[in-house]
mmCIF file of C-alpha atoms in Angstrom:
data_model
loop_
_atom_site.group_PDB
_atom_site.id
_atom_site.type_symbol
_atom_site.label_atom_id
_atom_site.label_comp_id
_atom_site.label_asym_id
_atom_site.label_seq_id
_atom_site.Cartn_x
_atom_site.Cartn_y
_atom_site.Cartn_z
ATOM 1 C CA MET P 23 52.387 136.765 138.049
ATOM 2 C CA LYS P 24 54.951 139.246 138.001
ATOM 3 C CA ALA P 25 56.789 138.059 134.599
ATOM 4 C CA ILE P 26 53.425 138.176 132.999
ATOM 5 C CA TYR P 27 52.645 141.337 132.829
ATOM 6 C CA THR P 28 56.094 142.390 132.196
ATOM 7 C CA THR P 29 55.247 139.779 129.161
ATOM 8 C CA ILE P 30 52.101 141.595 127.978
ATOM 9 C CA ALA P 31 53.489 145.003 128.071
ATOM 10 C CA VAL P 32 56.853 144.396 125.949
ATOM 11 C CA LEU P 33 53.864 142.956 123.442
ATOM 12 C CA LEU P 34 51.566 146.053 123.648
ATOM 13 C CA LEU P 35 55.233 148.134 123.499
ATOM 14 C CA PHE P 36 56.422 146.027 120.498
ATOM 15 C CA LYS P 37 52.334 145.790 118.797
ATOM 16 C CA ALA P 38 52.041 149.513 119.462
ATOM 17 C CA GLN P 39 55.545 149.964 117.668
ATOM 18 C CA THR P 40 54.559 147.865 114.729
ATOM 19 C CA GLN P 41 51.533 149.531 114.191
ATOM 20 C CA SER P 42 53.578 153.200 113.572
ATOM 21 C CA THR P 43 55.403 151.319 111.041
ATOM 22 C CA TYR P 44 52.712 150.300 109.229
ATOM 23 C CA ILE P 45 51.418 153.793 109.112
ATOM 24 C CA ALA P 46 54.537 155.197 107.998
ATOM 25 C CA ASP P 47 54.805 152.498 105.548
ATOM 26 C CA SER P 48 51.102 153.270 104.537
ATOM 27 C CA LEU P 49 51.369 156.639 104.495
ATOM 28 C CA VAL P 50 54.495 156.464 102.151
ATOM 29 C CA GLY P 51 52.256 154.459 99.712
ATOM 30 C CA VAL P 52 50.093 157.323 98.882
ATOM 31 C CA LYS P 53 52.635 159.527 98.711
ATOM 32 C CA GLN P 54 51.660 161.891 102.358
ATOM 33 C CA PHE P 55 55.664 161.800 102.840
ATOM 34 C CA SER P 56 54.967 164.591 105.328
ATOM 35 C CA LYS P 57 52.673 162.675 107.588
ATOM 36 C CA ALA P 58 54.573 159.887 107.518
ATOM 37 C CA ILE P 59 57.709 161.428 108.392
ATOM 38 C CA ASP P 60 55.783 161.961 111.149
ATOM 39 C CA GLU P 61 55.077 158.077 112.486
ATOM 40 C CA TYR P 62 58.461 157.596 111.670
ATOM 41 C CA ASN P 63 60.140 160.148 113.681
ATOM 42 C CA LYS P 64 57.495 158.715 116.560
ATOM 43 C CA ILE P 65 59.456 155.886 116.223
ATOM 44 C CA ILE P 66 62.992 157.378 116.302
ATOM 45 C CA ALA P 67 61.792 159.541 119.299
ATOM 46 C CA ASN P 68 61.224 155.731 121.235
ATOM 47 C CA LYS P 69 64.679 154.315 119.682
ATOM 48 C CA ASN P 70 64.584 152.244 123.037
ATOM 49 C CA ARG P 71 60.891 150.755 122.553
ATOM 50 C CA ALA P 72 62.100 149.632 118.994
ATOM 51 C CA THR P 73 64.053 146.919 117.573
ATOM 52 C CA ALA P 74 67.064 148.069 115.851
ATOM 53 C CA ILE P 75 65.772 147.044 112.796
ATOM 54 C CA ASP P 76 63.061 148.757 112.918
ATOM 55 C CA LEU P 77 64.838 152.357 114.081
ATOM 56 C CA ALA P 78 67.329 151.642 110.659
ATOM 57 C CA ASN P 79 64.456 150.988 108.878
ATOM 58 C CA ALA P 80 62.775 154.349 110.606
ATOM 59 C CA TYR P 81 65.615 156.151 109.519
ATOM 60 C CA LEU P 82 66.520 154.973 105.954
ATOM 61 C CA ARG P 83 62.544 155.221 104.897
ATOM 62 C CA LYS P 84 62.593 158.737 106.706
ATOM 63 C CA GLY P 85 65.493 159.615 104.749
ATOM 64 C CA VAL P 86 63.337 157.786 101.499
ATOM 65 C CA CYS P 87 59.897 160.487 102.413
ATOM 66 C CA TYR P 88 62.786 163.533 102.380
ATOM 67 C CA PHE P 89 64.264 162.548 99.063
ATOM 68 C CA GLU P 90 60.653 162.231 97.503
ATOM 69 C CA SER P 91 60.060 165.395 98.983
ATOM 70 C CA GLY P 92 62.373 167.215 97.276
ATOM 71 C CA ASN P 93 64.486 168.214 101.078
ATOM 72 C CA THR P 94 67.670 166.571 99.481
ATOM 73 C CA ASN P 95 69.842 167.267 102.796
ATOM 74 C CA ALA P 96 67.892 165.977 104.839
ATOM 75 C CA ALA P 97 67.840 162.756 103.213
ATOM 76 C CA LEU P 98 71.014 162.603 103.291
ATOM 77 C CA GLN P 99 71.304 162.967 107.162
ATOM 78 C CA SER P 100 68.393 159.827 107.498
ATOM 79 C CA TYR P 101 70.449 157.794 105.416
ATOM 80 C CA PHE P 102 74.037 158.887 107.687
ATOM 81 C CA ASP P 103 71.800 158.159 110.515
ATOM 82 C CA ALA P 104 70.659 154.507 109.530
ATOM 83 C CA LEU P 105 74.084 153.463 108.576
ATOM 84 C CA PRO P 106 76.169 152.780 111.959
ATOM 85 C CA LEU P 107 72.905 151.120 112.713
ATOM 86 C CA PHE P 108 72.626 148.510 109.358
ATOM 87 C CA GLU P 109 76.454 148.146 110.562
ATOM 88 C CA LYS P 110 75.604 147.212 113.742
ATOM 89 C CA LEU P 111 73.242 144.567 112.266
ATOM 90 C CA GLY P 112 75.171 143.452 109.790
ATOM 91 C CA THR P 113 72.767 144.138 107.150
ATOM 92 C CA ALA P 114 74.311 143.947 103.691
ATOM 93 C CA GLU P 115 71.280 144.381 101.847
ATOM 94 C CA ARG P 116 69.858 147.261 103.676
ATOM 95 C CA MET P 117 73.400 148.717 103.898
ATOM 96 C CA ALA P 118 73.348 148.286 99.600
ATOM 97 C CA ALA P 119 69.875 149.948 99.721
ATOM 98 C CA THR P 120 71.287 153.232 101.934
ATOM 99 C CA TYR P 121 74.644 153.328 99.495
ATOM 100 C CA SER P 122 72.492 153.403 96.694
ATOM 101 C CA ASN P 123 70.258 156.054 98.516
ATOM 102 C CA ILE P 124 72.796 157.816 99.129
ATOM 103 C CA ALA P 125 74.676 157.703 95.516
ATOM 104 C CA ASN P 126 70.964 158.715 94.090
ATOM 105 C CA ALA P 127 71.017 162.478 96.880
ATOM 106 C CA TYR P 128 74.415 162.437 96.115
ATOM 107 C CA TYR P 129 73.773 162.835 92.203
ATOM 108 C CA LYS P 130 70.294 164.926 92.826
ATOM 109 C CA LYS P 131 72.689 167.503 94.140
ATOM 110 C CA SER P 132 75.545 167.572 91.025
ATOM 111 C CA ASP P 133 77.954 166.046 92.772
ATOM 112 C CA ALA P 134 79.089 163.338 90.704
ATOM 113 C CA GLU P 135 81.998 162.108 92.796
ATOM 114 C CA LEU P 136 80.408 161.333 95.790
ATOM 115 C CA ALA P 137 77.303 159.630 94.122
ATOM 116 C CA SER P 138 80.172 157.626 92.253
ATOM 117 C CA LYS P 139 81.547 156.555 95.475
ATOM 118 C CA TYR P 140 78.696 155.252 97.177
ATOM 119 C CA TRP P 141 77.144 153.584 94.249
ATOM 120 C CA GLU P 142 80.401 151.715 94.134
ATOM 121 C CA LEU P 143 79.999 151.126 97.864
ATOM 122 C CA SER P 144 76.369 150.037 97.261
ATOM 123 C CA TYR P 145 77.624 147.669 94.355
ATOM 124 C CA ASN P 146 80.109 145.915 96.731
ATOM 125 C CA PHE P 147 77.427 144.906 98.914
ATOM 126 C CA ALA P 148 75.494 143.501 96.217
ATOM 127 C CA ASN P 149 78.050 141.645 95.000
ATOM 128 C CA GLN P 150 78.995 140.398 98.353
ATOM 129 C CA LEU P 151 75.438 139.487 98.371
ATOM 130 C CA LYS P 152 75.309 137.953 95.239
ATOM 131 C CA ASP P 153 72.448 139.844 94.372
ATOM 132 C CA SER P 154 72.400 139.817 90.212
ATOM 133 C CA VAL P 155 68.758 142.162 90.415
ATOM 134 C CA ARG P 156 70.240 144.968 92.278
ATOM 135 C CA LEU P 157 73.473 144.689 90.804
ATOM 136 C CA PHE P 158 71.663 145.250 87.435
ATOM 137 C CA LYS P 159 69.691 148.013 89.110
ATOM 138 C CA LEU P 160 72.773 149.816 90.231
ATOM 139 C CA ILE P 161 74.947 149.421 86.690
ATOM 140 C CA ILE P 162 71.959 150.645 85.129
ATOM 141 C CA GLU P 163 71.106 153.360 87.559
ATOM 142 C CA GLN P 164 74.760 154.336 87.431
ATOM 143 C CA GLY P 165 74.635 154.616 82.939
ATOM 144 C CA LEU P 166 72.032 156.950 82.824
ATOM 145 C CA HIS P 167 73.579 159.050 85.127
ATOM 146 C CA LEU P 168 76.524 159.195 83.778
ATOM 147 C CA PHE P 169 74.854 159.509 80.129
ATOM 148 C CA ASN P 170 72.756 162.170 81.578
ATOM 149 C CA SER P 171 75.778 164.075 82.885
ATOM 150 C CA GLY P 172 77.348 163.896 79.289
ATOM 151 C CA LYS P 173 80.280 161.626 80.525
ATOM 152 C CA VAL P 174 79.064 158.827 78.407
ATOM 153 C CA ASN P 175 78.139 158.929 75.284
#
């Protein structure tokens, strides 16, 4: 009987955690970034209850919210918080996405050298995945940034 109650408790916690993720993601969809950040912070605050991927995604998505709100430094911190979690999970797709987001944040801060470093890392992960769509996006993204900064004619 105790095992049944334990299972029910775990399922209820998982459901609550999943609901926070859905709520936060929905708020991002309607550009209510500060409210979404609050929801992601709830997931992060309850990290012992969250799955590893939900926790890593909460950091990543929180970074996106900060970036979209114009807070590049906070975005970078969130992206860097997500990286070791994604590394531990071995999720190359998420590593590629996170490195791309870091590159874009450094580009926004006018640090082309660091932006190029992180685009390269993102490219390497996307290449491992044989993800031609992501590779194409990265090449176009980096090319546009180089063109806009006057480094390429």
